[in-house]
Each structure stands twice: as structure tokens, then as C-alpha cells.
XYZ file of C-alpha atoms in Angstrom:
553
model
C -7.108 -10.947 33.216
C -9.966 -13.084 32.008
C -11.089 -13.124 28.402
C -13.760 -10.605 27.440
C -17.170 -12.232 27.331
C -20.626 -11.127 26.306
C -19.514 -8.755 23.548
C -21.320 -8.896 20.214
C -19.321 -7.924 17.145
C -22.385 -6.644 15.359
C -23.238 -7.171 11.746
C -24.198 -3.963 9.923
C -27.486 -2.641 11.227
C -27.872 0.387 9.040
C -25.497 0.056 6.113
C -26.914 2.582 3.679
C -26.672 1.219 0.167
C -26.703 4.089 -2.284
C -27.707 3.725 -5.891
C -24.681 3.376 -8.144
C -25.140 5.938 -10.866
C -22.835 4.332 -13.409
C -23.434 1.733 -16.044
C -21.035 1.118 -18.912
C -22.659 3.610 -21.249
C -21.528 6.551 -23.354
C -18.883 6.914 -26.031
C -15.614 5.105 -25.305
C -12.748 7.628 -25.601
C -9.756 6.023 -23.831
C -8.742 2.711 -22.316
C -6.370 2.704 -19.339
C -4.388 -0.521 -18.897
C -3.123 -0.476 -15.269
C -0.476 -3.142 -14.702
C -0.712 -4.125 -11.028
C 2.299 -6.127 -9.820
C 1.939 -7.809 -6.437
C 3.746 -10.496 -4.505
C 1.231 -13.131 -5.586
C 1.298 -12.189 -9.269
C 0.420 -9.434 -11.716
C -2.800 -8.471 -13.462
C -4.254 -5.967 -15.892
C -7.951 -5.102 -15.596
C -8.792 -2.338 -18.057
C -10.542 0.865 -17.041
C -12.797 2.370 -19.679
C -13.038 6.143 -20.003
C -16.344 7.247 -21.541
C -18.079 10.451 -22.469
C -21.522 10.261 -20.832
C -23.603 13.257 -21.901
C -20.547 15.466 -21.937
C -19.135 14.197 -18.620
C -16.130 11.946 -18.133
C -16.844 8.631 -16.456
C -14.547 5.706 -15.582
C -15.754 2.104 -15.564
C -13.927 -1.049 -14.536
C -14.044 -3.559 -17.386
C -15.764 -6.918 -16.822
C -13.634 -9.473 -14.997
C -13.562 -11.556 -18.192
C -11.223 -8.948 -19.708
C -8.721 -9.164 -16.843
C -5.390 -10.716 -17.814
C -2.645 -11.775 -15.454
C 0.271 -14.043 -14.715
C 2.165 -15.535 -11.828
C 5.545 -14.035 -11.077
C 8.391 -16.536 -11.051
C 10.376 -16.071 -7.863
C 13.708 -17.836 -7.929
C 14.625 -19.054 -4.478
C 18.200 -20.061 -3.737
C 19.022 -20.452 -0.067
C 17.984 -17.202 1.568
C 17.869 -15.306 -1.735
C 14.513 -14.375 -3.252
C 14.928 -13.081 -6.797
C 12.427 -12.093 -9.481
C 12.849 -13.879 -12.801
C 13.271 -11.391 -15.636
C 10.460 -13.166 -17.470
C 8.306 -10.607 -15.625
C 9.124 -8.154 -18.452
C 7.899 -10.355 -21.279
C 4.899 -11.537 -19.259
C 3.939 -7.928 -18.486
C 3.994 -7.080 -22.174
C 1.898 -10.128 -23.061
C -0.713 -9.394 -20.367
C -1.016 -5.791 -21.552
C -1.410 -6.898 -25.178
C -4.081 -9.448 -24.272
C -6.029 -6.894 -22.227
C -5.725 -4.462 -25.142
C -7.319 -6.848 -27.622
C -10.851 -6.378 -26.350
C -11.057 -2.788 -27.616
C -11.511 -1.092 -31.000
C -8.549 0.298 -32.908
C -9.640 3.955 -32.812
C -9.483 4.269 -28.992
C -6.369 5.716 -27.363
C -4.534 3.410 -24.920
C -2.813 4.574 -21.718
C -0.572 2.331 -19.587
C 0.377 2.731 -15.916
C 2.350 0.474 -13.567
C 2.105 0.041 -9.818
C 3.999 -2.467 -7.693
C 4.873 -3.434 -4.150
C 6.937 -0.759 -2.421
C 10.461 -2.163 -2.743
C 12.661 -4.472 -4.786
C 14.712 -3.722 -7.864
C 17.559 -4.373 -10.252
C 20.982 -2.769 -10.782
C 22.560 -2.507 -14.232
C 26.067 -1.481 -15.122
C 26.371 1.320 -17.668
C 26.908 -1.203 -20.478
C 23.597 -2.875 -19.611
C 25.079 -5.929 -17.916
C 23.464 -6.964 -14.639
C 25.381 -5.738 -11.595
C 22.867 -7.120 -9.085
C 19.973 -9.432 -10.054
C 16.307 -8.482 -9.793
C 15.548 -8.950 -6.096
C 12.214 -9.310 -4.308
C 11.648 -7.026 -1.316
C 11.571 -10.054 1.016
C 15.073 -11.108 -0.087
C 17.048 -11.762 3.083
C 20.063 -9.827 1.842
C 18.396 -6.862 3.571
C 19.184 -8.394 6.967
C 22.865 -7.568 6.459
C 21.996 -4.098 5.207
C 19.832 -3.288 8.172
C 22.578 -4.250 10.594
C 24.919 -1.829 8.815
C 22.246 0.853 8.939
C 21.592 0.320 12.624
C 25.273 0.820 13.372
C 25.533 3.845 11.103
C 22.150 5.494 11.637
C 21.109 4.218 15.044
C 19.372 6.905 17.046
C 22.391 7.343 19.298
C 24.806 7.641 16.357
C 22.949 10.003 14.018
C 19.556 11.059 15.308
C 18.701 13.373 12.407
C 19.163 10.713 9.736
C 17.423 8.102 11.858
C 14.395 10.385 12.160
C 14.437 10.960 8.416
C 14.081 7.299 7.558
C 11.598 6.828 10.396
C 9.430 9.612 8.963
C 9.255 7.843 5.590
C 8.606 4.344 6.896
C 5.329 4.922 8.765
C 7.182 4.307 12.009
C 8.753 1.052 10.828
C 12.322 2.115 10.195
C 13.753 -1.244 11.229
C 11.487 -3.484 9.175
C 14.067 -4.891 6.781
C 12.101 -4.635 3.536
C 13.171 -1.223 2.280
C 15.501 -0.616 -0.650
C 17.917 1.411 1.472
C 18.863 -1.788 3.279
C 18.977 -3.957 0.151
C 21.238 -1.446 -1.591
C 23.500 -1.202 1.448
C 23.907 -4.986 1.522
C 24.552 -5.184 -2.237
C 27.097 -2.363 -2.060
C 29.021 -4.008 0.783
C 29.224 -7.278 -1.155
C 29.764 -5.879 -4.649
C 30.380 -2.105 -4.727
C 27.913 -0.245 -6.966
C 29.790 1.785 -9.615
C 29.121 5.522 -9.864
C 27.807 5.099 -13.413
C 25.511 2.136 -12.656
C 21.724 2.390 -12.941
C 19.623 1.574 -9.874
C 16.164 0.553 -11.053
C 13.337 0.231 -8.551
C 10.793 -2.474 -9.475
C 8.419 -0.205 -11.447
C 11.350 1.653 -13.035
C 12.659 -1.612 -14.484
C 9.252 -2.429 -15.984
C 8.820 1.095 -17.400
C 12.275 0.900 -18.964
C 11.300 -2.325 -20.724
C 7.919 -0.959 -21.871
C 8.962 2.429 -23.254
C 12.732 2.829 -22.747
C 12.307 6.146 -20.945
C 15.502 8.044 -20.346
C 15.864 11.483 -18.860
C 18.941 13.522 -18.159
C 22.196 11.728 -18.955
C 20.275 8.674 -20.100
C 19.048 7.922 -16.593
C 15.891 5.909 -15.978
C 13.049 7.525 -14.043
C 11.389 6.889 -10.727
C 8.228 8.530 -9.434
C 8.030 10.415 -6.135
C 6.167 7.777 -4.098
C 9.035 5.320 -4.633
C 11.536 7.934 -3.481
C 9.797 7.800 -0.115
C 9.248 4.061 0.116
C 12.898 3.424 -0.762
C 13.883 5.482 2.350
C 16.619 7.033 0.184
C 15.046 10.438 -0.449
C 14.148 13.534 1.486
C 10.749 14.005 3.094
C 9.534 16.199 0.243
C 10.476 13.385 -2.214
C 11.891 15.903 -4.675
C 15.525 14.786 -4.335
C 17.635 11.889 -3.183
C 19.074 12.501 0.269
C 22.761 13.043 -0.356
C 23.708 13.075 3.322
C 21.992 9.758 3.979
C 23.340 8.041 0.853
C 26.839 9.322 1.543
C 26.665 8.061 5.115
C 25.704 4.615 3.814
C 28.381 4.691 1.071
C 25.878 4.617 -1.815
C 26.709 6.523 -5.037
C 24.010 9.146 -5.627
C 24.949 9.305 -9.329
C 23.544 5.776 -9.769
C 20.041 6.735 -8.621
C 17.325 7.440 -11.227
C 15.842 10.749 -12.215
C 12.829 11.738 -10.103
C 9.647 12.638 -11.996
C 6.245 13.730 -10.643
C 3.161 11.528 -11.039
C 1.390 12.132 -14.330
C 4.644 12.399 -16.308
C 4.443 10.998 -19.853
C 7.381 8.595 -20.026
C 6.985 7.658 -23.683
C 5.161 5.371 -26.074
C 5.173 1.592 -26.159
C 6.761 1.666 -29.640
C 9.947 3.099 -28.087
C 10.415 0.026 -25.907
C 10.746 -3.728 -26.248
C 7.061 -4.671 -26.715
C 5.419 -4.917 -30.142
C 1.874 -6.044 -30.856
C 1.776 -7.675 -34.301
C -1.824 -6.677 -34.999
C -2.560 -3.515 -32.996
C -1.001 -0.176 -34.034
C -3.155 1.434 -31.346
C -1.399 -0.606 -28.661
C 2.032 0.140 -30.105
C 1.231 3.853 -29.850
C -0.008 3.562 -26.247
C 1.189 6.300 -23.906
C 3.055 5.101 -20.827
C 2.451 7.419 -17.865
C 4.021 7.411 -14.390
C 1.224 6.977 -11.889
C 1.633 6.444 -8.164
C 4.076 3.614 -8.743
C 3.841 2.324 -5.197
C 0.380 0.743 -5.224
C -0.614 2.481 -1.988
C 0.224 5.853 -3.519
C -2.154 5.142 -6.393
C -4.899 4.223 -3.922
C -4.435 7.421 -1.939
C -4.468 9.516 -5.108
C -8.006 8.249 -5.797
C -9.154 8.856 -2.230
C -7.657 12.368 -2.232
C -9.778 13.331 -5.229
C -12.893 11.874 -3.614
C -12.646 13.253 -0.081
C -9.529 15.254 0.814
C -10.869 16.069 4.286
C -11.581 12.480 5.368
C -9.483 9.949 7.183
C -8.791 7.211 4.622
C -7.971 3.526 4.792
C -6.385 1.419 2.063
C -7.013 -2.068 3.359
C -5.219 -5.035 1.869
C -1.992 -6.834 2.763
C -1.503 -3.895 5.110
C -4.153 -1.682 6.659
C -2.755 1.728 5.751
C -4.651 4.484 7.531
C -3.889 8.049 6.572
C -4.851 11.694 6.520
C -3.853 14.030 3.710
C -1.331 16.737 4.438
C -0.027 19.901 2.809
C 3.724 19.350 2.555
C 4.221 23.106 2.664
C 3.560 23.085 6.404
C 5.764 20.100 7.254
C 8.726 21.546 9.119
C 11.052 20.021 11.697
C 8.590 20.660 14.527
C 5.853 18.820 12.625
C 8.209 15.904 11.890
C 9.098 15.706 15.584
C 5.392 15.421 16.459
C 4.881 12.690 13.858
C 7.960 10.867 15.154
C 6.574 10.925 18.706
C 3.323 9.359 17.501
C 4.891 6.671 15.302
C 3.524 8.252 12.129
C 5.192 8.710 8.751
C 4.731 10.459 5.408
C 4.063 8.610 2.142
C 2.308 9.102 -1.162
C 2.887 10.573 -4.592
C 3.443 14.293 -5.034
C 0.124 16.105 -4.637
C -1.529 13.371 -2.569
C 0.885 13.050 0.352
C -0.423 11.529 3.542
C 0.471 11.218 7.179
C 0.251 7.472 7.587
C 0.498 4.542 9.935
C 0.937 0.989 8.707
C -1.355 -1.451 10.521
C -1.133 -5.159 9.869
C -4.061 -6.284 7.757
C -4.857 -9.044 5.279
C -1.441 -10.548 5.916
C -2.769 -11.642 9.328
C -5.985 -12.922 7.774
C -4.029 -14.885 5.157
C -1.846 -16.358 7.879
C -4.915 -17.483 9.842
C -6.438 -19.044 6.711
C -3.252 -21.048 6.220
C -2.908 -21.946 9.883
C -6.471 -23.244 10.120
C -6.103 -25.089 6.780
C -8.736 -23.055 4.928
C -8.733 -21.936 1.312
C -7.093 -18.612 0.606
C -10.470 -16.981 -0.126
C -12.518 -18.822 2.496
C -13.095 -15.757 4.666
C -16.695 -16.679 5.536
C -15.590 -19.901 7.227
C -12.726 -18.152 9.028
C -15.039 -15.502 10.488
C -17.869 -17.898 11.366
C -19.029 -17.365 14.950
C -16.945 -14.315 15.827
C -20.113 -12.196 15.931
C -21.579 -14.306 18.760
C -21.644 -12.977 22.313
C -20.619 -16.381 23.734
C -17.280 -16.361 21.876
C -14.731 -14.791 24.280
C -11.616 -12.947 23.156
C -8.459 -11.241 24.393
C -7.580 -7.633 23.700
C -4.383 -7.785 21.638
C -2.290 -5.024 20.102
C -1.348 -6.244 16.622
C 1.242 -3.457 16.449
C 3.287 -5.027 19.225
C 6.602 -6.827 18.589
C 4.798 -10.137 19.131
C 3.184 -9.664 15.712
C 6.273 -8.985 13.627
C 6.254 -9.600 9.886
C 8.101 -12.867 10.225
C 6.178 -14.173 13.216
C 2.633 -13.502 12.074
C 3.318 -14.991 8.655
C 4.030 -18.290 10.374
C 1.503 -18.821 13.160
C -0.932 -16.211 14.441
C -2.062 -18.402 17.348
C 1.503 -18.441 18.704
C 1.680 -14.648 18.451
C -1.647 -14.279 20.287
C -0.462 -16.691 22.984
C 2.852 -14.859 23.447
C 1.113 -11.504 23.638
C -1.483 -12.707 26.159
C 1.219 -14.244 28.343
C 3.130 -10.954 28.338
C -0.016 -8.912 29.002
C -1.370 -11.177 31.712
C -4.452 -12.122 29.699
C -6.077 -15.521 29.695
C -5.045 -17.195 26.428
C -7.880 -17.884 23.940
C -7.933 -21.526 22.877
C -10.654 -21.985 20.278
C -10.299 -20.939 16.650
C -13.217 -18.485 16.770
C -11.791 -16.848 19.917
C -8.360 -16.425 18.334
C -9.839 -14.975 15.145
C -12.132 -12.645 17.116
C -9.157 -11.440 19.187
C -7.227 -10.565 16.019
C -10.175 -8.910 14.233
C -11.033 -6.747 17.250
C -7.317 -5.996 17.621
C -7.286 -4.730 14.023
C -10.343 -2.547 14.651
C -8.828 -1.070 17.828
C -5.504 -0.417 16.059
C -7.337 1.405 13.240
C -9.414 3.394 15.743
C -6.265 4.299 17.674
C -4.609 5.549 14.491
C -7.663 7.591 13.500
C -7.649 9.208 16.938
C -3.969 10.032 16.474
C -4.839 11.870 13.241
C -7.633 13.774 14.933
C -5.128 14.771 17.609
C -2.806 16.364 15.029
C -5.447 18.211 13.006
C -3.278 21.322 13.366
C -0.819 19.539 11.013
C -3.180 17.703 8.675
C -6.071 20.154 8.759
C -8.390 17.120 8.820
C -11.396 17.190 11.128
C -13.134 14.154 9.743
C -16.831 13.539 9.376
C -16.274 10.073 7.892
C -13.677 7.420 7.087
C -13.274 6.453 3.413
C -12.113 2.878 2.880
C -11.113 0.748 -0.081
C -9.144 -2.360 -0.939
C -9.985 -6.033 -0.681
C -10.179 -6.425 3.101
C -12.366 -3.341 3.519
C -14.694 -4.361 0.700
C -15.182 -7.931 1.919
C -15.492 -7.672 5.701
C -18.745 -6.123 6.916
C -18.104 -6.977 10.572
C -14.772 -5.159 10.602
C -16.125 -2.044 8.872
C -19.176 -1.868 11.167
C -16.874 -2.306 14.168
C -14.673 0.550 12.967
C -17.723 2.809 12.558
C -18.880 1.938 16.079
C -15.412 2.343 17.635
C -14.935 5.810 16.105
C -18.573 6.941 16.122
C -18.044 7.994 12.508
C -19.599 6.710 9.273
C -17.355 4.371 7.282
C -17.794 4.762 3.525
C -16.758 2.033 1.095
C -15.325 3.087 -2.260
C -13.530 0.642 -4.592
C -11.825 -2.703 -4.292
C -9.053 -1.794 -6.751
C -8.196 1.674 -5.636
C -4.678 1.790 -7.086
C -5.893 1.217 -10.656
C -8.492 3.965 -10.408
C -6.035 6.331 -8.743
C -3.355 5.792 -11.375
C -5.880 6.176 -14.177
C -6.918 9.464 -12.563
C -3.288 10.617 -12.339
C -2.689 9.740 -15.998
C -5.839 11.451 -17.269
C -4.985 14.596 -15.366
C -1.296 14.506 -16.333
C -2.108 14.139 -20.041
C -4.610 16.993 -19.881
C -7.507 14.715 -20.840
C -9.582 15.614 -17.770
C -9.549 18.025 -14.863
C -9.322 16.893 -11.262
C -12.921 18.059 -10.769
C -14.097 15.858 -13.660
C -12.241 12.876 -12.259
C -13.456 13.413 -8.684
C -17.041 13.562 -9.906
C -16.561 10.325 -11.839
C -14.958 8.533 -8.891
C -17.701 9.586 -6.495
C -20.424 8.586 -8.930
C -19.022 5.101 -9.410
C -18.024 4.115 -5.863
C -19.762 1.325 -3.962
C -22.496 3.429 -2.354
C -22.269 1.563 0.982
C -21.980 3.494 4.241
C -21.707 1.836 7.653
C -23.403 4.099 10.180
C -22.213 3.944 13.818
C -24.467 2.088 16.243
C -24.907 4.265 19.317
C -26.053 1.236 21.330
C -22.600 -0.309 20.916
C -20.569 2.798 21.689
C -20.099 2.263 25.424
C -18.551 -1.170 25.034
C -16.122 0.083 22.383
C -15.030 2.899 24.716
C -14.276 0.325 27.408
C -12.411 -1.926 24.971
C -10.340 0.975 23.671
C -9.410 2.047 27.197
C -8.188 -1.465 28.012
C -6.340 -1.627 24.678
C -4.475 1.626 25.304
C -3.563 0.604 28.833
C -2.003 -2.721 27.882
C -0.449 -1.313 24.695
C 1.372 1.430 26.567
C 2.539 -1.047 29.184
C 3.966 -3.443 26.594
C 5.318 -0.801 24.219
C 3.141 -1.599 21.200
C 1.604 0.713 18.607
């Protein structure tokens, strides 16, 4: 098939810009210090909680108050480990962010991280397995063991369990289940060891939380993203762990989001000049960063389809876990959907490749990591042709698209029988439209299971860096779905975890927090362009046809 020609990826025609109702005013009552740990580094950008005429309001502090550090990854052969200097550096960043505030204001600390990785300690505190990054290639051995043990032909029930918690990506070898399996095969994990997920290890350093039997704690969203728990995330899955030979006694205590874990002065961090910091309350938020983002969106619009758009485009609809039975799980399984989120803000979710593809294209075309404007130059022109690609296909695996997106596009087009785009703008346009079609396809899947989610959306709420910085993509999504797309916040996880902490500590009600979040969001809505609807219908039809033929998303 020839490339598609004559299609205009329209810039926003009627993006309604609301008036932001918040300015940093009112009496400062609390400061939330959200430690955000990502693969490229960690940062703390304070959130100020103020009393504005008797109403709670949250404000993001000026960028000048943001503190951060690069994480030292130790690479040795195929191993990718996290240097334990992350603990000291986390404490220093929190102390520096703290210093911009008066002594009489209460401090609250939350932590969110990428969704896997961890550290194993023996009972005496010695390291049993070093602090590994989720991309550590030890997981390759673990996934092969899991495939043999849990492959759909060997144990269908357990395979479906991990599939339901991995957003349809059970065999992407990033999850802690596979890391732990590989570690245990090489160096058996003792029954009395302590398995610490990435945020658990940081919390233990900050406040030395211990629950029953001196165990560390992990929050419910990490139970799901580890693939080691049950769907309800209220217990570790004994059948699964036993099948994989992992000692359940070594897993941490599970606590709900909003749990007060302790004070900084119980841990290893001491500020020499700030008693207020040393008394800071450490609260378990949605420790997987996506869970924090969805917690914020749930409070703002529980009946919308939502998109957290960053390294991954994570599209979701909120669900009442009380109605998730085996029949519902079977439906989700058939549609390549999973369940994630912290307790109280669970979502049916699909993971769509996002900024990772954009970052790969920036590197491939030798552009700066933030030079999005140059990358997207020309893709809105009608004379730039493109191919319809399914970025959920095996041609765009994690490893492949991180190396060369052009090669993935070429391989896909050859398999699909498409003409291969040659020019940079054509390749970029193919990928961007592929992202939009994948998001639209996922949203349609949610609409098709409204009997499970209860969501009959009137809009799509979006947040995260990619959603906040790409007008063409958000307008395209509005046009493809014929629904308004509403921008919220760039740093959703921080706001969501602050909301969880304020509610968990009894400082504010969910209604207060929802009102504050809505009042402070971006105020930009992309309205669908009816004149563009027919072309998007045709594109989506072609996308579904080739996707089903090639076995993509």
C-alpha cells in the first residue's frame, strides 16, 4: 500500500484556555516534599498547601526551589545496579528543598519511583542481592524460568493472573517477579530475608518503618507492579510465589496508600538546623509513580477516561474492584487490558509506548533531548506522507525502539505491505499518528467494557510531560475520539501523592482536595474538530485492519 498523502495533522483550532483560579496566596499550612525517583534521576519539587479563605489549595513551588540529583547506575557487563548513594542523595535533596520554608510549617514526605527494581537484605542487615535497576538483564533468566513454569499451556490460571497485572505485557522482562526468580535460582533467598522494592528501600532509610515482625512495608500499587500479588493487591499470591520457589515470608508487609510510616527522626537522615524537617511525617503515597498520577485524576474526574503520558502512555478507566470477578478478568484478558493503581484508585489500563519512542527519535536524529519542536517540524503539513503503524506490535519492542525507531518502522511496513517512509518528517509523522491511533483504540476498548468500568466518558483527562507539551497529539486524540481532551498537570504523581497524604493524615477531605486540584489544573481543553472526523475514521479502520492481521495491540 502507498503512503497516506494529503492528511493534515491539525494544530489546535479551538483549544479553550480557562482562567487558572490559583495564585500562591493564603496562609501556608503544610509543605509536601514529594521525592520523585526516575530512571534519569530524582527530584523534589515542593507542593505548598495553603488556606485560601477557608479552603484548602495546593500550589507547585517555583522551579527555583526544585532540588534533584542524578542516580549513579553501576554497569558491569549485563548487570545494571543502583548505587546505594541514592539514599544519602535522597536525604540531601529533601533537606535542601525543605530549607525554603519557615520553621512553623509542618512537613510531609512521599516517595514515588519507577515500577520495579529493589534490594534484598539478610536478616542481619547484610546485602543478599545488590540494589538492582529494573532494566538489569538478570530478569532475562527469570523470565525464561517463568515461561516454563507459568506458560499458558502449563498453568493458565497463574499466567492470567500475571497478565492481568501487567497491562497485557506479561512477558516484558522488567517486573520484579522475574528479577526475584533469577536471583533465587542463583543465590537462594532465605526465608527470613527482607525483599525491599525500590520505594520500600528508600522509606526504610528515611524513617526506618517496621510493621509486624520487623518487616518493611510496601504499598498496594507496588504489589501489582511486582506481579507477585493478587489482583486485589491486599496479599501476596502464595500459589504463584510457591510455584516460582520464592519464600513468601521474605516479602514486606502490605499497607494501603495514606499510611503514616513514621517520622524522619526515626531514620538515618538528620538536618542540623531544621527541627521541623526532622519531625517530618513520611507517608506512603502511590509509590509507583503512575499510581500517584491516577490518584490525582480519580479525584478530579472519576468518570473520565484518563491518560498519564510520559515514558509510557498509560490510558485507563477507573474501576470498582468489588465487581472484578473471574468473568471480568477473562474479558480484560481477551482485550489485552490489565489492572493497576493504588487501593481506592484502581484502573483498568493499557500500556501504550509513549515518550520513550520520542526520546529514541530525538537520539536517532541527533537532536537535543528536549528539542521536540525541531523533531515535530513539518508533520502537520499535508504534503508529508506517512504509513499507518501499530506501535503496539512486536516490531516496536522495548529493546528495539530504544535503539532505532526508523528500523522498527521499516520492519513493520515491510510486514504490513506498506510503502516505507524515507524522510525524517514522514517517519516521525507515522509514529505520532500511530500513537494517537493506539490511544484511540484503547479508549474505544474502555467504552466497550463500560459494564465493567461504569465509565461512559464525556472527555479524556490527560497529564504528564508528553501530554502537556504536544498540542498536535492532543488535538489529534480529540479528533480521533470525537471527545474533548482536557489537560491537567505536568507532574501528576506529586499532586496525587500529596492528595493521598493529606487525606490519609486527616488534614483534608477528598472533596477539599478534588476542588483544589480542579481549580489549579491547566485550564486547556482541546475540542474535537468535526471537519477532521471523517479522515480519522478512515485511518482508524485501516489501523485496525492491519493490526489484527499482524497481531499487534
